[in-house]
PDB file of C-alpha atoms in Angstrom:
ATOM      1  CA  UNK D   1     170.346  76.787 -25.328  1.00  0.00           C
ATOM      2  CA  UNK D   2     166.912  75.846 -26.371  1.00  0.00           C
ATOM      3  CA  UNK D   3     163.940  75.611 -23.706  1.00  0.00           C
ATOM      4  CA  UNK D   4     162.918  72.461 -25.066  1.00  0.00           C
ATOM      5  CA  UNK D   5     167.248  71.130 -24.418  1.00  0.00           C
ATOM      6  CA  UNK D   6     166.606  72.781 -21.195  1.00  0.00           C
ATOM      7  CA  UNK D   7     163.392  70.629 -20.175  1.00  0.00           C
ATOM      8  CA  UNK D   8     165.177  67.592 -21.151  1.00  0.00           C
ATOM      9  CA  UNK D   9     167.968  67.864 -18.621  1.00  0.00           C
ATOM     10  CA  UNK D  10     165.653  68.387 -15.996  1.00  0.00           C
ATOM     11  CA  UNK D  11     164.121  65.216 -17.546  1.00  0.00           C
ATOM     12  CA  UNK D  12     166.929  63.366 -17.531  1.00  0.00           C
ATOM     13  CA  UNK D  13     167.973  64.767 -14.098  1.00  0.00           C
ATOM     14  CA  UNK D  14     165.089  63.824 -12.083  1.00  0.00           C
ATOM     15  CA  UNK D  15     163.953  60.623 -13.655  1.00  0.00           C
ATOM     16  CA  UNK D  16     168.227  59.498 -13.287  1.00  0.00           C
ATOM     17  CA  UNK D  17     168.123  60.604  -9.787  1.00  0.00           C
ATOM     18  CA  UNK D  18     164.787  58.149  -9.304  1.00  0.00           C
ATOM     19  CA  UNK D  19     165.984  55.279 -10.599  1.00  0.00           C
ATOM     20  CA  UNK D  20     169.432  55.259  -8.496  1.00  0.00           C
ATOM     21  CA  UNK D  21     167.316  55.454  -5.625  1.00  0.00           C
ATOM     22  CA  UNK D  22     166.072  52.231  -6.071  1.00  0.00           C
ATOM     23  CA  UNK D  23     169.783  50.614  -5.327  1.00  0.00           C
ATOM     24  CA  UNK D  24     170.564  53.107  -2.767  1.00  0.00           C
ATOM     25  CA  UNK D  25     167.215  52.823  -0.677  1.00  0.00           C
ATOM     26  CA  UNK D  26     167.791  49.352  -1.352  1.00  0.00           C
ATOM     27  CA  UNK D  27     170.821  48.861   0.155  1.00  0.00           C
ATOM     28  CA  UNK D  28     171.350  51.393   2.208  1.00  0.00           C
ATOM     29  CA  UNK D  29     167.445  52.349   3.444  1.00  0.00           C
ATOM     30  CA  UNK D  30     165.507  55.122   2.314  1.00  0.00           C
ATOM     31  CA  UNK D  31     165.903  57.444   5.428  1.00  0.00           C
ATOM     32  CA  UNK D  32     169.707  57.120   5.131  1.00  0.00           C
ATOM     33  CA  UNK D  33     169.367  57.742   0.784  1.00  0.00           C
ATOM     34  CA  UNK D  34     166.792  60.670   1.682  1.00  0.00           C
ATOM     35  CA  UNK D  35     169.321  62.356   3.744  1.00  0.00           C
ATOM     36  CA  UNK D  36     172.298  61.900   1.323  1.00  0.00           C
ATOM     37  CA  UNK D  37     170.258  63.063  -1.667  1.00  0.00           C
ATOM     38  CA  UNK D  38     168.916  66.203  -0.100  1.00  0.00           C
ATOM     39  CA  UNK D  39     172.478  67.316   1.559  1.00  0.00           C
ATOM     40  CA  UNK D  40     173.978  66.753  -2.065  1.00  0.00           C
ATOM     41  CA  UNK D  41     171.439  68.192  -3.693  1.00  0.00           C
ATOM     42  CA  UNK D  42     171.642  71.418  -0.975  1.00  0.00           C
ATOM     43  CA  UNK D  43     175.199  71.521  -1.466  1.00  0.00           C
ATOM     44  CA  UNK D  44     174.917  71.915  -5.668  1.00  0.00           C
ATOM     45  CA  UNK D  45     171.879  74.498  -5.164  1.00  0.00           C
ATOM     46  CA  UNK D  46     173.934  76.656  -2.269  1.00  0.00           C
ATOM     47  CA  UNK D  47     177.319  76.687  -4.684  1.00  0.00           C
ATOM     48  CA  UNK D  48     174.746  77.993  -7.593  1.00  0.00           C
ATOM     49  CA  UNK D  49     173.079  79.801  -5.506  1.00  0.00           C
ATOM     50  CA  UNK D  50     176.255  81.975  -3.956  1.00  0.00           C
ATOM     51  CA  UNK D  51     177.654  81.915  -7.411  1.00  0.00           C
ATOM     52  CA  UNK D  52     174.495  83.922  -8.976  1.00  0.00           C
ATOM     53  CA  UNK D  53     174.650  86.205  -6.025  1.00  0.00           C
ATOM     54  CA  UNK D  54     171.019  85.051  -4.586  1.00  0.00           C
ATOM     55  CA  UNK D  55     170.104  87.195  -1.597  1.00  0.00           C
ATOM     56  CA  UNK D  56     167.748  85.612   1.100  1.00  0.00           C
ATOM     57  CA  UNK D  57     164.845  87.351   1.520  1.00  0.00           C
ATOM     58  CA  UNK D  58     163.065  87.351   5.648  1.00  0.00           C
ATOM     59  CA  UNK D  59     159.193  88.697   4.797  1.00  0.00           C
ATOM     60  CA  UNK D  60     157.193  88.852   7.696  1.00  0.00           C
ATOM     61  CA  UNK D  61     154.524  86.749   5.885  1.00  0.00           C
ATOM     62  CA  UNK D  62     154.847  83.197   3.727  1.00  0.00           C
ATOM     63  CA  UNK D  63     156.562  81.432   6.074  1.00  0.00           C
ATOM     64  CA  UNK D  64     153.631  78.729   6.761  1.00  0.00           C
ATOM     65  CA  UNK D  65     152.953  77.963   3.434  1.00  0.00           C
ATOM     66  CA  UNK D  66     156.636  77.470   2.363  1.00  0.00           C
ATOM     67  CA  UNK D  67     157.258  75.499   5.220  1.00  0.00           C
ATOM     68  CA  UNK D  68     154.234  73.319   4.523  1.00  0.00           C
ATOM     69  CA  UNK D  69     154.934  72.766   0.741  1.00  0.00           C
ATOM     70  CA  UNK D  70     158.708  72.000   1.541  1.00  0.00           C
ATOM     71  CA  UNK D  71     156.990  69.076   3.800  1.00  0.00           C
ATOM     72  CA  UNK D  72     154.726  67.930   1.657  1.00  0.00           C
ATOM     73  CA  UNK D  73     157.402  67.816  -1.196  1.00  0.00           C
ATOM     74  CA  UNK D  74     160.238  66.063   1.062  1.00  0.00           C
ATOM     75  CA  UNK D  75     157.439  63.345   2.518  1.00  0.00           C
ATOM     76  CA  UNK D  76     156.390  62.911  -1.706  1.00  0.00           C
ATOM     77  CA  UNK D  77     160.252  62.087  -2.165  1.00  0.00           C
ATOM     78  CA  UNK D  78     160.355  59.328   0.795  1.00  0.00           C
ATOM     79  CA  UNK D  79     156.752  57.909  -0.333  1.00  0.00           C
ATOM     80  CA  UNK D  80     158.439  58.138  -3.876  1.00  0.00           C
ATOM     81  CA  UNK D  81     161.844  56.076  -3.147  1.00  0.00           C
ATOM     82  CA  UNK D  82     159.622  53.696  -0.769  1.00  0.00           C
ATOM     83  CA  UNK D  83     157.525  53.120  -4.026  1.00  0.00           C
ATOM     84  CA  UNK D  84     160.452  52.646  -6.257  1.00  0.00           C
ATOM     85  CA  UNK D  85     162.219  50.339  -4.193  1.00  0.00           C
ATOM     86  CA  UNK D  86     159.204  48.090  -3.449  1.00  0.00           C
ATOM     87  CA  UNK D  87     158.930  48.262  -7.257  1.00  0.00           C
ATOM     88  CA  UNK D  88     157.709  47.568 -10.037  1.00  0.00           C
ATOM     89  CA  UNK D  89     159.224  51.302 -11.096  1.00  0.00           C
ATOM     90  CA  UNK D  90     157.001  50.852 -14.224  1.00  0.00           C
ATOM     91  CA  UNK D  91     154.174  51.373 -11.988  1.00  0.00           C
ATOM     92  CA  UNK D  92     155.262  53.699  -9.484  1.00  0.00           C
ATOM     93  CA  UNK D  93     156.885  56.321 -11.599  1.00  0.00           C
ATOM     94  CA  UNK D  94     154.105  57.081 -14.004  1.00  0.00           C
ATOM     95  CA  UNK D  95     151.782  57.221 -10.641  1.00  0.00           C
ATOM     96  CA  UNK D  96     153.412  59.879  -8.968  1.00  0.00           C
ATOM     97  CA  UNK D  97     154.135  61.701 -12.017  1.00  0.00           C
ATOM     98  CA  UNK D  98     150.284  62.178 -12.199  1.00  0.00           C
ATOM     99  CA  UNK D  99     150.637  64.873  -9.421  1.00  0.00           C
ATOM    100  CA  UNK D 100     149.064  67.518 -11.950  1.00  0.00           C
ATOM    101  CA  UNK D 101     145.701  65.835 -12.150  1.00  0.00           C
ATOM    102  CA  UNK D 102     145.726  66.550  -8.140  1.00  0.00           C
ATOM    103  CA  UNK D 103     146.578  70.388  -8.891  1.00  0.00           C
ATOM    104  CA  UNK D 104     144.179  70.710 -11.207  1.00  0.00           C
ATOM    105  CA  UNK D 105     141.398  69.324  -8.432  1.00  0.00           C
ATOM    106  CA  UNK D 106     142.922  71.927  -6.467  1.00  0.00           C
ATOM    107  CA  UNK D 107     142.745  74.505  -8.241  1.00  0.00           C
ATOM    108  CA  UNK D 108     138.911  74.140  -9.085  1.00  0.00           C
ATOM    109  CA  UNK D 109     138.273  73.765  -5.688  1.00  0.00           C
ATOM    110  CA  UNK D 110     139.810  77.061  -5.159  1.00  0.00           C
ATOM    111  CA  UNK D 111     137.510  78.605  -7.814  1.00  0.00           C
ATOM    112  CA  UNK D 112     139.782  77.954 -11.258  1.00  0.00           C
ATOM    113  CA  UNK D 113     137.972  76.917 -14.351  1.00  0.00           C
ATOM    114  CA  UNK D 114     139.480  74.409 -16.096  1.00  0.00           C
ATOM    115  CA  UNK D 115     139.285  74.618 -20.222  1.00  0.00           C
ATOM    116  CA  UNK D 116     138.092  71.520 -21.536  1.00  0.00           C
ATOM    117  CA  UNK D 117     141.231  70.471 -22.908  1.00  0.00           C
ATOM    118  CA  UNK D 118     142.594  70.437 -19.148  1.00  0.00           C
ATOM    119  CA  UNK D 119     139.370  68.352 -18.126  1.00  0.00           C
ATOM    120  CA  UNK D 120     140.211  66.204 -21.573  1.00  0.00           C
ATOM    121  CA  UNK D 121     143.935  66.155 -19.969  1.00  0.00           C
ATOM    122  CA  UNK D 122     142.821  64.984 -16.557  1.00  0.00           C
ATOM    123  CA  UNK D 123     140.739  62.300 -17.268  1.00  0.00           C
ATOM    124  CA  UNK D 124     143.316  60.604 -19.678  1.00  0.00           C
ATOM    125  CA  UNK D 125     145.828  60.607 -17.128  1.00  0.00           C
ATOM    126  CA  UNK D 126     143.527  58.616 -14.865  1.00  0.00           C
ATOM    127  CA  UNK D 127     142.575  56.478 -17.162  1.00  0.00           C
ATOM    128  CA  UNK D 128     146.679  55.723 -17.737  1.00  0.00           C
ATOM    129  CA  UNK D 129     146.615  55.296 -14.370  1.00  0.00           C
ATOM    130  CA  UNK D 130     143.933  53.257 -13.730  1.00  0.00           C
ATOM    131  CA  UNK D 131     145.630  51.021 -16.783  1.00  0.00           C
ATOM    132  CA  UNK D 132     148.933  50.918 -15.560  1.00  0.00           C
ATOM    133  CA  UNK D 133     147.965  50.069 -12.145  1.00  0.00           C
ATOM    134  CA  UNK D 134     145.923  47.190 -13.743  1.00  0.00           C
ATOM    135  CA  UNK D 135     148.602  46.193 -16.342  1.00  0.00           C
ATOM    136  CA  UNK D 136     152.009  46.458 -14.255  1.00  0.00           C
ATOM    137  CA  UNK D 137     151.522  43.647 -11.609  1.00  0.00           C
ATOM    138  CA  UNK D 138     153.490  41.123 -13.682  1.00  0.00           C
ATOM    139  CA  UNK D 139     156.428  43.559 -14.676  1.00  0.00           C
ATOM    140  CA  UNK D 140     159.077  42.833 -11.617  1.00  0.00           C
ATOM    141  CA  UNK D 141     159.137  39.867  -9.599  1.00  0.00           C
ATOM    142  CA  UNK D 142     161.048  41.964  -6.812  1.00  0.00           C
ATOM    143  CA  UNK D 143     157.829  43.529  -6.291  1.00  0.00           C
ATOM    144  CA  UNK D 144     155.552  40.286  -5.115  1.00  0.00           C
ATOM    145  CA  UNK D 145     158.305  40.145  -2.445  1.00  0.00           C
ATOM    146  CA  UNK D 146     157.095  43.562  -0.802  1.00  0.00           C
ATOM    147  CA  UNK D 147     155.036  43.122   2.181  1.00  0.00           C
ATOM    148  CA  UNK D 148     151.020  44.231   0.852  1.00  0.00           C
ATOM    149  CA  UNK D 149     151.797  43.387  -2.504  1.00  0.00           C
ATOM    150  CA  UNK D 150     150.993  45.797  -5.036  1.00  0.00           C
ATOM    151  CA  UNK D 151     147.616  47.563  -4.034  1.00  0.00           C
ATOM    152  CA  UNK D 152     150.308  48.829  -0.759  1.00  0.00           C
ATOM    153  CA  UNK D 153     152.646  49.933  -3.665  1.00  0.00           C
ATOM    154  CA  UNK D 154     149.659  51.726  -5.757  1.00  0.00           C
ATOM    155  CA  UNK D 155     148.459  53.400  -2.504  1.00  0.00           C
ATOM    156  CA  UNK D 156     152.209  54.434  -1.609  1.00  0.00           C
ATOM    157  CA  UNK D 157     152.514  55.769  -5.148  1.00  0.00           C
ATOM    158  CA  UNK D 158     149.243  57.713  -4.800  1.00  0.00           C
ATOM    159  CA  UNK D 159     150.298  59.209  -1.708  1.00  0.00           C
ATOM    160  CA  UNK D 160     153.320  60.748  -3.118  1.00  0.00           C
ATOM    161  CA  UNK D 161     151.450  61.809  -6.195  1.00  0.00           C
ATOM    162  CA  UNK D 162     149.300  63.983  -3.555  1.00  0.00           C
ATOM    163  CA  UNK D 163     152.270  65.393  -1.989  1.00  0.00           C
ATOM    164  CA  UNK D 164     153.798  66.357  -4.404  1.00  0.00           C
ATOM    165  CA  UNK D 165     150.670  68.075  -5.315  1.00  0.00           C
ATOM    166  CA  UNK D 166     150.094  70.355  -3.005  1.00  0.00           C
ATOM    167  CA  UNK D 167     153.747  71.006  -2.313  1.00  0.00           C
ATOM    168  CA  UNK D 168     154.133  72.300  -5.755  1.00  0.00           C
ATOM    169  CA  UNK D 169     151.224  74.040  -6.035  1.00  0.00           C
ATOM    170  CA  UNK D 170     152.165  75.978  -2.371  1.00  0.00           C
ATOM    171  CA  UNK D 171     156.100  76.296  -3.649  1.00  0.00           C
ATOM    172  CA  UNK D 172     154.247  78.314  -6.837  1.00  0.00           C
ATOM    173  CA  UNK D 173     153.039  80.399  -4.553  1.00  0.00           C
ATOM    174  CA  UNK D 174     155.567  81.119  -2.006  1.00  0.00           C
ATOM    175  CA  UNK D 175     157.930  81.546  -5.241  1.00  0.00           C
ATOM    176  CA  UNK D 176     157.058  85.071  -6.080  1.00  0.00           C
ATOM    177  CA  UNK D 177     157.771  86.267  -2.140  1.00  0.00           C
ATOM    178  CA  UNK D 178     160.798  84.536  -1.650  1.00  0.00           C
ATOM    179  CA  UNK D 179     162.361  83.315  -5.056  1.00  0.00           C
ATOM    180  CA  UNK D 180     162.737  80.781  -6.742  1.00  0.00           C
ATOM    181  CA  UNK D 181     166.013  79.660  -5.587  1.00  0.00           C
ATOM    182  CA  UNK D 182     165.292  80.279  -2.109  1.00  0.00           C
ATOM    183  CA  UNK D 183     162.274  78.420  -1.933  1.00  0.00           C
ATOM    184  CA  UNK D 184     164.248  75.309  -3.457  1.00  0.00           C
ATOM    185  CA  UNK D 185     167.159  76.115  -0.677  1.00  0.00           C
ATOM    186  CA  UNK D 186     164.421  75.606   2.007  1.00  0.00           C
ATOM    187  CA  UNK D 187     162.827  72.561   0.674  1.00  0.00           C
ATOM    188  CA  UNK D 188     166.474  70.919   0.825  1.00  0.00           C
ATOM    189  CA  UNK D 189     167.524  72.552   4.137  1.00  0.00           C
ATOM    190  CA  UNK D 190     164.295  70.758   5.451  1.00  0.00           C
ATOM    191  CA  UNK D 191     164.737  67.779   3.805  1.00  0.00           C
ATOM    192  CA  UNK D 192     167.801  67.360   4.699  1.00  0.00           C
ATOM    193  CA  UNK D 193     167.539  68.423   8.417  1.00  0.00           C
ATOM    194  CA  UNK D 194     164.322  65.905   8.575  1.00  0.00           C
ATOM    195  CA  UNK D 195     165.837  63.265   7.507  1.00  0.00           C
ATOM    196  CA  UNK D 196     169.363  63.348   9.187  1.00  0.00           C
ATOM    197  CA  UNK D 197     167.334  64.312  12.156  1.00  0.00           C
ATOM    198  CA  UNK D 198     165.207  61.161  12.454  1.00  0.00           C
ATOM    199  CA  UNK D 199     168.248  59.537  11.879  1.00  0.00           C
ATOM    200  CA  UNK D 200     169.704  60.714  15.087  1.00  0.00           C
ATOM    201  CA  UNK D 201     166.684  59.833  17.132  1.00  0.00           C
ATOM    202  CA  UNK D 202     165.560  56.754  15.746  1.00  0.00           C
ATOM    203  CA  UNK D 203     168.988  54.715  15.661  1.00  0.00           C
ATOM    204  CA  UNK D 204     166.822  51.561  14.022  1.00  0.00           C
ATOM    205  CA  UNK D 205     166.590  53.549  10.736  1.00  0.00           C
ATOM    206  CA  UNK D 206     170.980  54.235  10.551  1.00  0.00           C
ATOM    207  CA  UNK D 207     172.274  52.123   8.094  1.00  0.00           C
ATOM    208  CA  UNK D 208     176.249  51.918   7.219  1.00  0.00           C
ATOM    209  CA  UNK D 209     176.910  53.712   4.239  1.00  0.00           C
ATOM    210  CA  UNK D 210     179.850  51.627   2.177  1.00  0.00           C
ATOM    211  CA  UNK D 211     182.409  53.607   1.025  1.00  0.00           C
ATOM    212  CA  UNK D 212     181.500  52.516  -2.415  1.00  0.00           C
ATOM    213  CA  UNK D 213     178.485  53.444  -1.784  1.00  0.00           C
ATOM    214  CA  UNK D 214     179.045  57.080  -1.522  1.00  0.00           C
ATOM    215  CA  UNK D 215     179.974  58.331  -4.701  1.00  0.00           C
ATOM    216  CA  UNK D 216     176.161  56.861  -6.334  1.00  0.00           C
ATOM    217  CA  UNK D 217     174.341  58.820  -3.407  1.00  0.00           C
ATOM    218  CA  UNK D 218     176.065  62.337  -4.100  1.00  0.00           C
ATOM    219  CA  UNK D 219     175.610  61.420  -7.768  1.00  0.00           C
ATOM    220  CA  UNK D 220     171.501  61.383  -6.916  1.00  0.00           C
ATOM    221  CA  UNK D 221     171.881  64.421  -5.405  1.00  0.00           C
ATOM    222  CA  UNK D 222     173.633  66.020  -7.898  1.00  0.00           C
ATOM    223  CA  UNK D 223     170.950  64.589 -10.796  1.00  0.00           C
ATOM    224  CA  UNK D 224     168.137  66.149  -8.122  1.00  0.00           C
ATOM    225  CA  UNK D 225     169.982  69.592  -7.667  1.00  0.00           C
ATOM    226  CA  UNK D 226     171.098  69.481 -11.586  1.00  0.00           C
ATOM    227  CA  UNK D 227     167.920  69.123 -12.731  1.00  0.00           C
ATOM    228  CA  UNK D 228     166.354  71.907 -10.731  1.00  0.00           C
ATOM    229  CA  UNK D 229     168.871  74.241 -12.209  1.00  0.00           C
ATOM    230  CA  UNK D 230     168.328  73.291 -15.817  1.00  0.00           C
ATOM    231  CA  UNK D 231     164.435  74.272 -15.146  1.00  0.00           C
ATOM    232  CA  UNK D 232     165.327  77.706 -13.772  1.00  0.00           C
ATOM    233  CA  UNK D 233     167.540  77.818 -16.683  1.00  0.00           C
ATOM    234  CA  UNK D 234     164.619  77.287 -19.692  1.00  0.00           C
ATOM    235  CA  UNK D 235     162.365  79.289 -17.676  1.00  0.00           C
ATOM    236  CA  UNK D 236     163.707  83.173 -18.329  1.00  0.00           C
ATOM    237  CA  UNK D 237     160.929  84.131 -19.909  1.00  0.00           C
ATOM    238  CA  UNK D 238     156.948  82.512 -20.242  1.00  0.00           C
ATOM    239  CA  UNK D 239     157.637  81.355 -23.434  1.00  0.00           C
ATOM    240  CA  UNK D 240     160.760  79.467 -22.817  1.00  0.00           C
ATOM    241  CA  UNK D 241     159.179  78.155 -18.816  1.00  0.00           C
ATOM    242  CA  UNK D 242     156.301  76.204 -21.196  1.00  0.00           C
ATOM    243  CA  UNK D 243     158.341  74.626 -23.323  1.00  0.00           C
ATOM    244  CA  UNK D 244     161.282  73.813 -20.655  1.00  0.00           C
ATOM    245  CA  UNK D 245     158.232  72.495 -17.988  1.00  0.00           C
ATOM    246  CA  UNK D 246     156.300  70.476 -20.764  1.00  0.00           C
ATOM    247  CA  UNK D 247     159.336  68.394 -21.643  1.00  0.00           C
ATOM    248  CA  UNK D 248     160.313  68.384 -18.315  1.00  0.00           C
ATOM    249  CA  UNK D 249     157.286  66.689 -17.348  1.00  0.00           C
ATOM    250  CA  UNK D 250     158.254  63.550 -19.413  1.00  0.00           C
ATOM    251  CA  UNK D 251     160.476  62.330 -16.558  1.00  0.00           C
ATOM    252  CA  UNK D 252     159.057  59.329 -15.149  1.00  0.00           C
ATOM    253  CA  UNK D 253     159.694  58.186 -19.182  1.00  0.00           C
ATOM    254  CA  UNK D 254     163.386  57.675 -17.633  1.00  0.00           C
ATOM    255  CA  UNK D 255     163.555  55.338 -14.947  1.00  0.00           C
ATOM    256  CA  UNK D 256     160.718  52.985 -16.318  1.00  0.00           C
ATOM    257  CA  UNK D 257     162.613  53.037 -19.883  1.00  0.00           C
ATOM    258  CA  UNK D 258     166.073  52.478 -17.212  1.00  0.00           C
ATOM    259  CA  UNK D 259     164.095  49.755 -15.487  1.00  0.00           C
ATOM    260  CA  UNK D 260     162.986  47.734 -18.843  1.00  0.00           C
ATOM    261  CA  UNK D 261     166.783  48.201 -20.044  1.00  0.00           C
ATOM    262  CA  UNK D 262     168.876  47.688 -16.730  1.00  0.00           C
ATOM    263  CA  UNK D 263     166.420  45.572 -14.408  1.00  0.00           C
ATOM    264  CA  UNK D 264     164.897  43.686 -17.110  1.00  0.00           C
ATOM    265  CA  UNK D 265     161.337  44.666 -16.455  1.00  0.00           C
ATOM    266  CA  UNK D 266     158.333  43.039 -18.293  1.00  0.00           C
ATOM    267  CA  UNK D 267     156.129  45.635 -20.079  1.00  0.00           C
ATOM    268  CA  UNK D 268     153.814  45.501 -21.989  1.00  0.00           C
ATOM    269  CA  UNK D 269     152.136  47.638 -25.363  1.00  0.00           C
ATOM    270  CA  UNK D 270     149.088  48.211 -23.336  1.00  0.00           C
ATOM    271  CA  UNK D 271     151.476  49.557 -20.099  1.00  0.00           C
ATOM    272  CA  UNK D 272     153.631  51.370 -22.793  1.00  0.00           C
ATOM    273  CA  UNK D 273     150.480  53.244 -24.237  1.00  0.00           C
ATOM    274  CA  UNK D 274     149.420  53.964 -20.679  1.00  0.00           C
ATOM    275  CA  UNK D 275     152.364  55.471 -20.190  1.00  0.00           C
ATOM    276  CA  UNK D 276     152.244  57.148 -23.157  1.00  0.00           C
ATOM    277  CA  UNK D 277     149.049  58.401 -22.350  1.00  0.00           C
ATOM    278  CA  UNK D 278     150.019  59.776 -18.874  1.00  0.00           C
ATOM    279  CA  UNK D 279     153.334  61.764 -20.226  1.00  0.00           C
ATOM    280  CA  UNK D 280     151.057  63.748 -22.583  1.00  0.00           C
ATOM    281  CA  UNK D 281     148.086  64.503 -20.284  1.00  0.00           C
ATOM    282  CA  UNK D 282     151.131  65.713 -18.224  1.00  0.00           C
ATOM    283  CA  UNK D 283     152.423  67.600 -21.112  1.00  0.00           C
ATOM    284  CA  UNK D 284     149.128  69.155 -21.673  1.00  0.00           C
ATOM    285  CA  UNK D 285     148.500  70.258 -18.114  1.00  0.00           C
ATOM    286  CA  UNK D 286     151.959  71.416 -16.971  1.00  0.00           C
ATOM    287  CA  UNK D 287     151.855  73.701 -20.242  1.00  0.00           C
ATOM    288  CA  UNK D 288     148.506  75.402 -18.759  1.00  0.00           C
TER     289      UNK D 288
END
């Protein structure tokens, strides 16, 4: 299968996973929707996992920075779903999905120098943001209800972008000590342990799960966990990981274009070119 078919999935994967969170956080919390996605999503990775014959790897070094990515990446997921179900997802999507303009900081403050293209790259996705942020107040009225507003839903939206930042950029590097698939394992054993955990000890966060209810949370998990394999799956070689990872990083296109369709979102040409904007700075620095 092409790369590019590849990079799609993931695509459609994560930004489907995303938008069902905002009726399952809704209804049934976002510590309780956290926990079911992650076990779900562990559950499709361990079956692929066993089924490609992974072997776990114990080096005597990486732990730290595996664990601390995994954290970072599990808090960006609850600061994500808290975003999307305060709403308007035609803000908050686009917002976190800036997370490369972050790892690019990074990485010149660790001593990388940037082309100009990936300078030209960073500073139109801030301006997208800065545009959508400015431009999206008036696209969901479920959003005015949120306590703070929208500049709470902005900063919650930053906040994930961040974390998922620099758990990315440490998952990158923990990937070549431990693999690829067992670095994902971890960051869903976590997740899932966190979240079931502070379920246990903080009895105000348990919410009953309908049985209805069920089969749209494994669903998440299995969009999460299927996307995730369709990445490995484009990336075999360099060539192939661009092109799967540059059309991957048009995700957030999926639950806003969901949200416009489905919840009836008001958007406008200037938010659609932000967008626009955004989804190819993203392009351009996920390909470097």
């Amino acid at each position: 299968m092409p790369p590019a078919l590849w990079g799609l999935l993931t695509a459609l994967g994560w930004g489907g996973a995303d938008f069902v969170s905002r009726f399952t956080g809704g209804k049934l919390g976002v510590p309780v929707t956290l926990a079911g996605m992650m076990a779900s999503s562990l559950f499709l990775l361990s079956l692929a996992a066993w089924h490609t014959g992974t072997v776990l790897v114990f080096p005597d070094e990486g732990w730290a920075l595996l664990l601390g990515s995994a954290c970072c990446l599990v808090l960006g997921t609850l600061l994500l779903y808290r975003g999307i179900v305060r709403g308007p997802i035609s803000l908050v999507a686009p917002i976190v999905a800036a997370y490369p303009v972050w790892s690019l900081i990074l990485a010149v403050t660790l001593g990388v120098q940037p082309s100009w293209l990936q300078w030209a790259a960073m500073l139109a996705v801030m301006g997208g943001v800065v545009a959508v942020a400015r431009l999206g107040g008036g696209a969901d009225a479920h959003a005015s209800e949120a306590p703070g507003g929208l500049p709470v839903t902005i900063a919650i939206a930053l906040a994930g972008s961040l974390c998922f930042a620099l758990g990315l950029s440490g998952a990158q590097y923990s990937a070549p000590v431990f693999g690829e698939m067992q670095v994902l394992l971890t960051i869903r054993v976590l997740g899932a342990s966190l979240a079931i955990g502070a379920l246990i000890l903080v009895p105000r966060l348990r919410r009953p799960v309908p049985l209805r209810w069920w089969p749209l949370l494994v669903l998440q998990g299995l969009l999460d966990g299927g996307a995730y394999l369709a990445l490995l799956a484009g990336s075999e070689t360099a060539e192939s990981a661009t092109a799967s990872v540059v059309v991957a990083s048009a995700f957030c296109v999926v639950p806003v274009v969901l949200a416009w369709i489905v919840l009836k979102e008001r958007i406008s040409a200037g938010q659609w070119l932000a967008i626009a904007v955004i989804v190819a700075g993203v392009a351009v620095l996920s390909a470097a």
